[in-house]
mmCIF file of C-alpha atoms in Angstrom:
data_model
loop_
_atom_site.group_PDB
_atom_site.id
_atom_site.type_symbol
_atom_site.label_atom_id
_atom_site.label_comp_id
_atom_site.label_asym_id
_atom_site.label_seq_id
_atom_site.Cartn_x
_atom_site.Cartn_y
_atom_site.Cartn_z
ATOM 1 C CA UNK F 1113 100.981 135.154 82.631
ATOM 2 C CA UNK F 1114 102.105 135.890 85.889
ATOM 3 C CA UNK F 1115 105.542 134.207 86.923
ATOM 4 C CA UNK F 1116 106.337 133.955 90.242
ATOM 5 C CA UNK F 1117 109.932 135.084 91.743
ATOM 6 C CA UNK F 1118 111.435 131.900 92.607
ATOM 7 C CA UNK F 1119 110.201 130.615 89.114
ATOM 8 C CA UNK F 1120 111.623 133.881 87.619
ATOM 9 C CA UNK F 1121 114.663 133.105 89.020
ATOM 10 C CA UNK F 1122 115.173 129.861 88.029
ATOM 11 C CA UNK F 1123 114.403 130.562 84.223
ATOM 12 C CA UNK F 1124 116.775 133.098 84.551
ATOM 13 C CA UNK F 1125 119.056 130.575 86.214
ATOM 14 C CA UNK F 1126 118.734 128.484 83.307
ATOM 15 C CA UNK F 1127 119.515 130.879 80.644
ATOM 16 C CA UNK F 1128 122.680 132.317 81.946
ATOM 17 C CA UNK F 1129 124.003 128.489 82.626
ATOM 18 C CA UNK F 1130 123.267 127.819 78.342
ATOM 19 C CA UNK F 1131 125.186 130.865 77.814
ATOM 20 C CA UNK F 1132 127.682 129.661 80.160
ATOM 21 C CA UNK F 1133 128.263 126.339 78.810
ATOM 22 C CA UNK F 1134 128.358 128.053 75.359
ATOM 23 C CA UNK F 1135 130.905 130.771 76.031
ATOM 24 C CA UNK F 1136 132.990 127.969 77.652
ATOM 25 C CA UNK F 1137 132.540 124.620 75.631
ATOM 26 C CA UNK F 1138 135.956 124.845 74.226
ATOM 27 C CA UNK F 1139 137.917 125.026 76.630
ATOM 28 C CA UNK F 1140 136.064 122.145 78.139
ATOM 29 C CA UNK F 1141 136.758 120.347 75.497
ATOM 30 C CA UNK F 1142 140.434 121.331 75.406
ATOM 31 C CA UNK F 1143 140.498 120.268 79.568
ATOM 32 C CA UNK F 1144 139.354 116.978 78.574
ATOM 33 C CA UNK F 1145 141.467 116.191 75.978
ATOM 34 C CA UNK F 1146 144.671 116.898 78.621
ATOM 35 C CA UNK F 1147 142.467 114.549 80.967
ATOM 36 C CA UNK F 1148 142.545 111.593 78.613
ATOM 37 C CA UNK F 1149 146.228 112.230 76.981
ATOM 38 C CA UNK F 1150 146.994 112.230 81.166
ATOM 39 C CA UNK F 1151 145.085 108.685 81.035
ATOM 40 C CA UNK F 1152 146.815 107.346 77.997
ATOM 41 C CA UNK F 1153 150.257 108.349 79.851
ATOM 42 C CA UNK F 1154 148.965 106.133 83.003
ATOM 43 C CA UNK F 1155 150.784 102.934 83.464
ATOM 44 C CA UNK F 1156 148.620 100.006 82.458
ATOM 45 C CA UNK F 1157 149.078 98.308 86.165
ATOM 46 C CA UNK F 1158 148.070 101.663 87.808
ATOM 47 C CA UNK F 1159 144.072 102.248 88.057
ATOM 48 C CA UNK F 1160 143.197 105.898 88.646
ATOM 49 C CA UNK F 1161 140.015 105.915 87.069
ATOM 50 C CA UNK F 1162 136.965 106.506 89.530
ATOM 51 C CA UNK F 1163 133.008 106.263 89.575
ATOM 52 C CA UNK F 1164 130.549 108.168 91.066
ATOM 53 C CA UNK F 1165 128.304 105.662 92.851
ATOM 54 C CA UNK F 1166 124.820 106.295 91.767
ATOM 55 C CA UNK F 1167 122.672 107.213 95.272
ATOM 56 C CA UNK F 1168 118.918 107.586 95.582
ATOM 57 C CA UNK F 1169 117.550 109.673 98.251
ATOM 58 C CA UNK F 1170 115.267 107.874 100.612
ATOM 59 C CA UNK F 1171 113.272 109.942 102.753
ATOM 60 C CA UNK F 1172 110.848 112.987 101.933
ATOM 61 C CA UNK F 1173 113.431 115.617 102.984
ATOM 62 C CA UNK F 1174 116.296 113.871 101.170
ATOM 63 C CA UNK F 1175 113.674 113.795 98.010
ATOM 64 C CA UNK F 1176 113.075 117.766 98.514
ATOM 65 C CA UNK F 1177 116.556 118.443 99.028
ATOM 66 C CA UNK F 1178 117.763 116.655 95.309
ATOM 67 C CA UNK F 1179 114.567 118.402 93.737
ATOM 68 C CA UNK F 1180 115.498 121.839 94.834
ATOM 69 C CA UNK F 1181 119.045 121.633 93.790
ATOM 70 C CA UNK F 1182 117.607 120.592 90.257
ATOM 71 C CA UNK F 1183 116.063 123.637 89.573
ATOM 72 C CA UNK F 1184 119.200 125.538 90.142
ATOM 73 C CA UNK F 1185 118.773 126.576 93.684
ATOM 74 C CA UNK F 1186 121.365 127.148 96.474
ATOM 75 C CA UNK F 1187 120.278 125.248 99.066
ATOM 76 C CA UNK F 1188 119.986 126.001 103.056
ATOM 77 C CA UNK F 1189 119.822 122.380 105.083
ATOM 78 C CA UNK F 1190 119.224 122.312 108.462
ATOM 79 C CA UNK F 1191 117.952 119.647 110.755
ATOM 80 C CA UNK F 1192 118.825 116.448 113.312
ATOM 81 C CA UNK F 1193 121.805 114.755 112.753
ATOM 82 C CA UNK F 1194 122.351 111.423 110.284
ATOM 83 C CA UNK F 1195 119.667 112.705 107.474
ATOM 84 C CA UNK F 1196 122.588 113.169 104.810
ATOM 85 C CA UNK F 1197 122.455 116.327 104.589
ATOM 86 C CA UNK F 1198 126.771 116.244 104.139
ATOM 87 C CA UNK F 1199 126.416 113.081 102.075
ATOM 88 C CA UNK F 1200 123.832 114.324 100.067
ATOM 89 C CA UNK F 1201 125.811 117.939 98.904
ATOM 90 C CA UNK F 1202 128.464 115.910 98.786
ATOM 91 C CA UNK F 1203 127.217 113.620 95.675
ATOM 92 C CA UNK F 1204 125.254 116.414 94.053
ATOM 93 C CA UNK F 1205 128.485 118.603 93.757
ATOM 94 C CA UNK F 1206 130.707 115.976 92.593
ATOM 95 C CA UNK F 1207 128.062 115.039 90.333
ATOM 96 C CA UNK F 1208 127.779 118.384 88.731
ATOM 97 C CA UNK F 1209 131.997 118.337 89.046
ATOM 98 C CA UNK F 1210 132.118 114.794 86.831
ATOM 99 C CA UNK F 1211 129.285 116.253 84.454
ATOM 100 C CA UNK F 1212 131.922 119.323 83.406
ATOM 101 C CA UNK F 1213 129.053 122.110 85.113
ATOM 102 C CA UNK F 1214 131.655 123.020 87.740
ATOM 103 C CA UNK F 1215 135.294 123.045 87.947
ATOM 104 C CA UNK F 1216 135.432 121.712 91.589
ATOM 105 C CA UNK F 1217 133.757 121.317 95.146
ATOM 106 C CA UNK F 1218 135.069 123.220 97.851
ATOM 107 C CA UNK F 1219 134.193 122.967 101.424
ATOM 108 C CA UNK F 1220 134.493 124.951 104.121
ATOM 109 C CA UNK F 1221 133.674 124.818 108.295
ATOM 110 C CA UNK F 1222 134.481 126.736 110.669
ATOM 111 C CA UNK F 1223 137.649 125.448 113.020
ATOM 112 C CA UNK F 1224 135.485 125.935 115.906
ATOM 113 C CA UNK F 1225 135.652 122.227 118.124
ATOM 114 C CA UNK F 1226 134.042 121.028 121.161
ATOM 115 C CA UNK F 1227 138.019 120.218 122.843
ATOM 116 C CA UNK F 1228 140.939 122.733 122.064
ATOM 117 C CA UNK F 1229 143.343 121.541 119.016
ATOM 118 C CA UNK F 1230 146.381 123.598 120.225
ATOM 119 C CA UNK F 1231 147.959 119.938 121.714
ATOM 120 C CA UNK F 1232 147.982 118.536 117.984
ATOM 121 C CA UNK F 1233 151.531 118.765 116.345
ATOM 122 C CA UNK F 1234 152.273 120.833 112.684
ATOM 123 C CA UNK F 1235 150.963 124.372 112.198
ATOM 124 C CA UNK F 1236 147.640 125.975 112.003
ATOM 125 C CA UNK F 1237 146.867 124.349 108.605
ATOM 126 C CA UNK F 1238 148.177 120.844 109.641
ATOM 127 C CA UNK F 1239 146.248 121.230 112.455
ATOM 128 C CA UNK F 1240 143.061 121.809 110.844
ATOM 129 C CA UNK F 1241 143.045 118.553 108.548
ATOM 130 C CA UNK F 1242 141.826 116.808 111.464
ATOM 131 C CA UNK F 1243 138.182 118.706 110.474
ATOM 132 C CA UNK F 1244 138.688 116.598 107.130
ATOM 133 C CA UNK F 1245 138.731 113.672 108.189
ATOM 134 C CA UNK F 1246 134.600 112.955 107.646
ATOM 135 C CA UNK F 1247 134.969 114.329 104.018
ATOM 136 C CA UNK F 1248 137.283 111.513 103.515
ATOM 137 C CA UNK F 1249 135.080 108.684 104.532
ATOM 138 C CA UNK F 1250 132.629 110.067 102.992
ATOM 139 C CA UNK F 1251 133.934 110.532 99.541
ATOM 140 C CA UNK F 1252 135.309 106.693 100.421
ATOM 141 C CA UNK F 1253 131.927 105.497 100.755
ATOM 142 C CA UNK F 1254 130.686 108.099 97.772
ATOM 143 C CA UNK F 1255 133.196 106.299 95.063
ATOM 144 C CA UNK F 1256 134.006 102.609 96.760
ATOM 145 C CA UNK F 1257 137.654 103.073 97.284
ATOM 146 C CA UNK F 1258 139.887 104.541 100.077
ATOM 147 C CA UNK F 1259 142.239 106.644 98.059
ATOM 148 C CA UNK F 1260 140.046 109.183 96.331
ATOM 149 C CA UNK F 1261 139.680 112.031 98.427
ATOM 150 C CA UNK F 1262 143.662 112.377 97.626
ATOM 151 C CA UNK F 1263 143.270 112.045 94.172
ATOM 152 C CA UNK F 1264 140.161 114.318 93.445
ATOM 153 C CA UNK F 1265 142.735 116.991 95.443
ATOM 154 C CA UNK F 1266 145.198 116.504 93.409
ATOM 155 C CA UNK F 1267 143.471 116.838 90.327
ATOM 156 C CA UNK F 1268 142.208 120.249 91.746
ATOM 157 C CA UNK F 1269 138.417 118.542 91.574
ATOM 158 C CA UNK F 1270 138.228 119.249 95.408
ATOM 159 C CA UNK F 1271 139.365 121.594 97.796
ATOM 160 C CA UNK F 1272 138.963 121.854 101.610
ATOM 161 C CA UNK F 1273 139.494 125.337 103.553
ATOM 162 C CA UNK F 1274 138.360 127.230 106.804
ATOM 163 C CA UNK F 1275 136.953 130.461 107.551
ATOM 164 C CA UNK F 1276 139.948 131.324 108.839
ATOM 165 C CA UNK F 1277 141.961 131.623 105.698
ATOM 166 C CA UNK F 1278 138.818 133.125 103.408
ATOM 167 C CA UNK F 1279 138.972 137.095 103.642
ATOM 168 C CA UNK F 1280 139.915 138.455 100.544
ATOM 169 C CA UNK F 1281 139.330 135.786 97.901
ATOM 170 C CA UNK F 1282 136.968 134.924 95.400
ATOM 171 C CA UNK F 1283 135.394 131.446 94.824
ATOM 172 C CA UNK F 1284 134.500 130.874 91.236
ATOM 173 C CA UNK F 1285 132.970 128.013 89.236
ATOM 174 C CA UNK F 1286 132.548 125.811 92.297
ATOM 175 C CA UNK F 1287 130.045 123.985 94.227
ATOM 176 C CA UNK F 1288 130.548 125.190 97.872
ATOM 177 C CA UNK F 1289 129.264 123.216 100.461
ATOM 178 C CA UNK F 1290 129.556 124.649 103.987
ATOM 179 C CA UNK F 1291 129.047 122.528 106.749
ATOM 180 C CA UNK F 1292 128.536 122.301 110.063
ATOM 181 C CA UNK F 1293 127.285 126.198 110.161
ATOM 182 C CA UNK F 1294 125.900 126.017 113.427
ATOM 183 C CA UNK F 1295 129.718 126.258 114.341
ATOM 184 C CA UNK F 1296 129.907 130.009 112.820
ATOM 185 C CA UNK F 1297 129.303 133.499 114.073
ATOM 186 C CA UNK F 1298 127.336 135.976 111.569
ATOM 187 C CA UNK F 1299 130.775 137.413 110.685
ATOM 188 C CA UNK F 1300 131.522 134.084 109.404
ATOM 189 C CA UNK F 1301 128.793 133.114 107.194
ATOM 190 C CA UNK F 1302 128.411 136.698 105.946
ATOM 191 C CA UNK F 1303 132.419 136.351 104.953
ATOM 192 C CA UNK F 1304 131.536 132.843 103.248
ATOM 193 C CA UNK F 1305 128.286 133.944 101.304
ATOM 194 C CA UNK F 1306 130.291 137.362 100.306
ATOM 195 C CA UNK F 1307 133.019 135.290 98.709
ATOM 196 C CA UNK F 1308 130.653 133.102 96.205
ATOM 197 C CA UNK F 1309 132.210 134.691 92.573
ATOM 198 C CA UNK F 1310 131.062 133.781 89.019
ATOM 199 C CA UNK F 1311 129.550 129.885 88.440
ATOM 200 C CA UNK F 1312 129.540 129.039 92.043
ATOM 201 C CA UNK F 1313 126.414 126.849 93.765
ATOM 202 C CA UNK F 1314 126.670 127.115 97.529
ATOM 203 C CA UNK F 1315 124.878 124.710 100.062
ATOM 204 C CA UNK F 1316 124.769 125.632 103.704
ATOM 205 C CA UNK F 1317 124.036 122.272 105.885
ATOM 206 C CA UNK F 1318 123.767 122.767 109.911
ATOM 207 C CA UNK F 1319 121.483 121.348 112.646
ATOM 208 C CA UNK F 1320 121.483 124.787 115.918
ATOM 209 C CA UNK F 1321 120.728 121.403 118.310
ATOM 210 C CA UNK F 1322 124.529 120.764 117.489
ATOM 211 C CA UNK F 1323 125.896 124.085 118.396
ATOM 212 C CA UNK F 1324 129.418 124.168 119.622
ATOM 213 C CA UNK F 1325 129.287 127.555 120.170
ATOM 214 C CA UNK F 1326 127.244 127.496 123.481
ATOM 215 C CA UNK F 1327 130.303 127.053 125.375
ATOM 216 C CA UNK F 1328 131.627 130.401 124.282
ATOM 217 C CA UNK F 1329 129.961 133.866 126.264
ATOM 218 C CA UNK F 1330 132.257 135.899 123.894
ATOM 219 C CA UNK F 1331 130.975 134.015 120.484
ATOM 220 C CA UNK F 1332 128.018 132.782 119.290
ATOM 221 C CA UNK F 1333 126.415 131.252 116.569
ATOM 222 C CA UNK F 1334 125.227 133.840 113.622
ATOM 223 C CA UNK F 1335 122.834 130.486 112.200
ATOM 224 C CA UNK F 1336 119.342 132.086 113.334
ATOM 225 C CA UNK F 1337 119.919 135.935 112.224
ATOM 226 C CA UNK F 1338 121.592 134.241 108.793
ATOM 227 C CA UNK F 1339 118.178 131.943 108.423
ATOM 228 C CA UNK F 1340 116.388 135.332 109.123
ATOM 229 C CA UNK F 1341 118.384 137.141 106.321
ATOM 230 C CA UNK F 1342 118.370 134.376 103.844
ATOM 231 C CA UNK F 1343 114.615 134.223 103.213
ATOM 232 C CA UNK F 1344 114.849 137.076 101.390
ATOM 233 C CA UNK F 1345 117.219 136.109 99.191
ATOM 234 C CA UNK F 1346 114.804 134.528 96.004
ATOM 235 C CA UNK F 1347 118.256 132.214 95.062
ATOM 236 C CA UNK F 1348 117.780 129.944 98.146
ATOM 237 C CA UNK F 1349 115.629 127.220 98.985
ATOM 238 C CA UNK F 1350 115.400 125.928 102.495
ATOM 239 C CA UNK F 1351 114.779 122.044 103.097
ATOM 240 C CA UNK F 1352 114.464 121.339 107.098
ATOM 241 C CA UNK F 1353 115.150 117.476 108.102
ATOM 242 C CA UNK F 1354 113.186 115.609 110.994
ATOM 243 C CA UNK F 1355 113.907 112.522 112.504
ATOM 244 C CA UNK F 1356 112.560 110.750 110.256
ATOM 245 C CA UNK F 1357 115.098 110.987 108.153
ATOM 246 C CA UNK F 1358 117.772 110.140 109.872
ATOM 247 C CA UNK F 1359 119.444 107.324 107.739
ATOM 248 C CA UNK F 1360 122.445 106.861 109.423
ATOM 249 C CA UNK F 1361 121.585 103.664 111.527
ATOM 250 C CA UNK F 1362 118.839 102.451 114.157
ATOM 251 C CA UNK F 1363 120.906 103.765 117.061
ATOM 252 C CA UNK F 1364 121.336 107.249 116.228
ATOM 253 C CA UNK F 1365 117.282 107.291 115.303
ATOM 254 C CA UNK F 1366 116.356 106.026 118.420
ATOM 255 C CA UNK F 1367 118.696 108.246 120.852
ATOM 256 C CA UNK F 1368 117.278 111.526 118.773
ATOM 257 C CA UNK F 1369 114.006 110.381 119.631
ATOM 258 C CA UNK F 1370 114.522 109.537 122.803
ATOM 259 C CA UNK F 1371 116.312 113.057 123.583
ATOM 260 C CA UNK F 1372 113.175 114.675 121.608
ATOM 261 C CA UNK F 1373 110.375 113.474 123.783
ATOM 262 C CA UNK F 1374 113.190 113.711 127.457
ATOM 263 C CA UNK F 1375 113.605 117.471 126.582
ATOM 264 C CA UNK F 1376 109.924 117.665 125.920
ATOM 265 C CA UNK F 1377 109.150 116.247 128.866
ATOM 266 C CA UNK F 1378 111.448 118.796 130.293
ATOM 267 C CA UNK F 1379 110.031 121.678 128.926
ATOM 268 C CA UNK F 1380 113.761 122.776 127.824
ATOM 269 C CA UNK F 1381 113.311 124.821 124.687
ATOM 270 C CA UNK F 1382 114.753 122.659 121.604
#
């Protein structure tokens, strides 16, 4: 029987996650006996518990997307903006997190921005929360309550970082999602793909349409070489999203369109 790569892959995918889960099921079990003793200590007024929402995907790309990461893919998602792709990663890694296949979900962007952040007060790491702040709506919306983007930090279940402070470290047993990577030059993804260690998922999500980088003659975005290079790698599946479907409201569906078929009209290449 012939088995093709990608299929290859995945069995082999699957194997090496039993043996992980074997090698490492007691320690789990040892983590999550601290987690309820740290539960027990909790004050009976104070609710910390939290619940993953349970989300369907709703459109054909959104279906593809939740497929391919179930066969143990990494996952490349590019396309218009307000499909989910962010939302989407977002729930599958702290899904995976919850389940005890992953210690955490770390994200990473680039601090590249369409205005200069040098007016904002605190120092370079103060200044980049402000590229946080849609992670923490999002996780809002993800688990129904405003305070859990602090607490899944401080219980080391999430971490947020930049390309700027990457070089030299090692990612391990983490589901990385890197966003917005039509903000990145080649050296950038190559440093973010080159730091994925042992046990680590990694989901790239960009749309080029969105490129900040335009503005810059000196940088400029690595996205098409990196889509050129990754289709060799047999690990990766690519899912492309179309406005279809966008989900994100009415509005934002009917300006994409309506930019769509202006540029067309144009003949300015898309």
């Amino acid at each position: 029987v012939t088995i093709e790569p990608r299929e290859k892959y995945r069995l082999r995918r699957r194997e090496e996650r039993i043996v992980e889960q074997c090698v490492t099921a007691s320690f789990s079990k040892f983590l999550q006996e601290g987690k309820l003793m740290s539960k027990k200590r909790q004050k009976s007024g104070s609710d910390k518990s939290f619940t993953l929402k349970k989300i369907e995907p709703k459109t054909p790309s959104q279906i593809e997307m939740v497929e391919e990461y179930g066969k143990d893919f990494n996952l490349v998602l590019h396309g218009v903006a307000g499909t989910g792709k962010t939302f989407l990663s977002l729930w599958l890694g702290l899904k995976d997190v919850l389940a005890g296949n992953y210690e955490k979900v770390i994200i990473i962007r680039s601090e590249v921005s369409s205005r200069p952040t040098g007016f904002l007060p605190g120092d370079p790491i103060e200044k980049a929360s402000v590229y946080e702040e849609p992670y923490i709506e999002l996780c809002s919306e993800l688990f129904g309550r405003g305070d859990i983007y602090g607490i899944l930090k401080s219980k080391l279940m999430l971490e947020f970082r930049t390309t700027s402070y990457l070089r030299g470290k090692t990612l391990r047993d983490a589901v990385v999602i890197v966003d917005e990577i039509q903000n990145m030059n080649f050296e950038e993804l190559e440093t973010v793909i080159t730091r994925m260690g042992p046990n680590c998922r990694v989901i790239f999500c960009g749309d080029l349409d969105q490129n900040d980088l335009h503005r810059n003659k000196y940088d400029q975005s690595g996205l098409p070489q990196f889509l050129d290079i990754i289709e060799n790698c047999e690990s990766f599946s690519f899912v492309e999203f179309f406005e279809e479907d966008i989900v994100r409201s009415g509005i934002v569906k009917e300006w994409i369109m309506a930019k769509i078929a202006y540029l067309d009209q144009q003949d300015v290449p898309r």
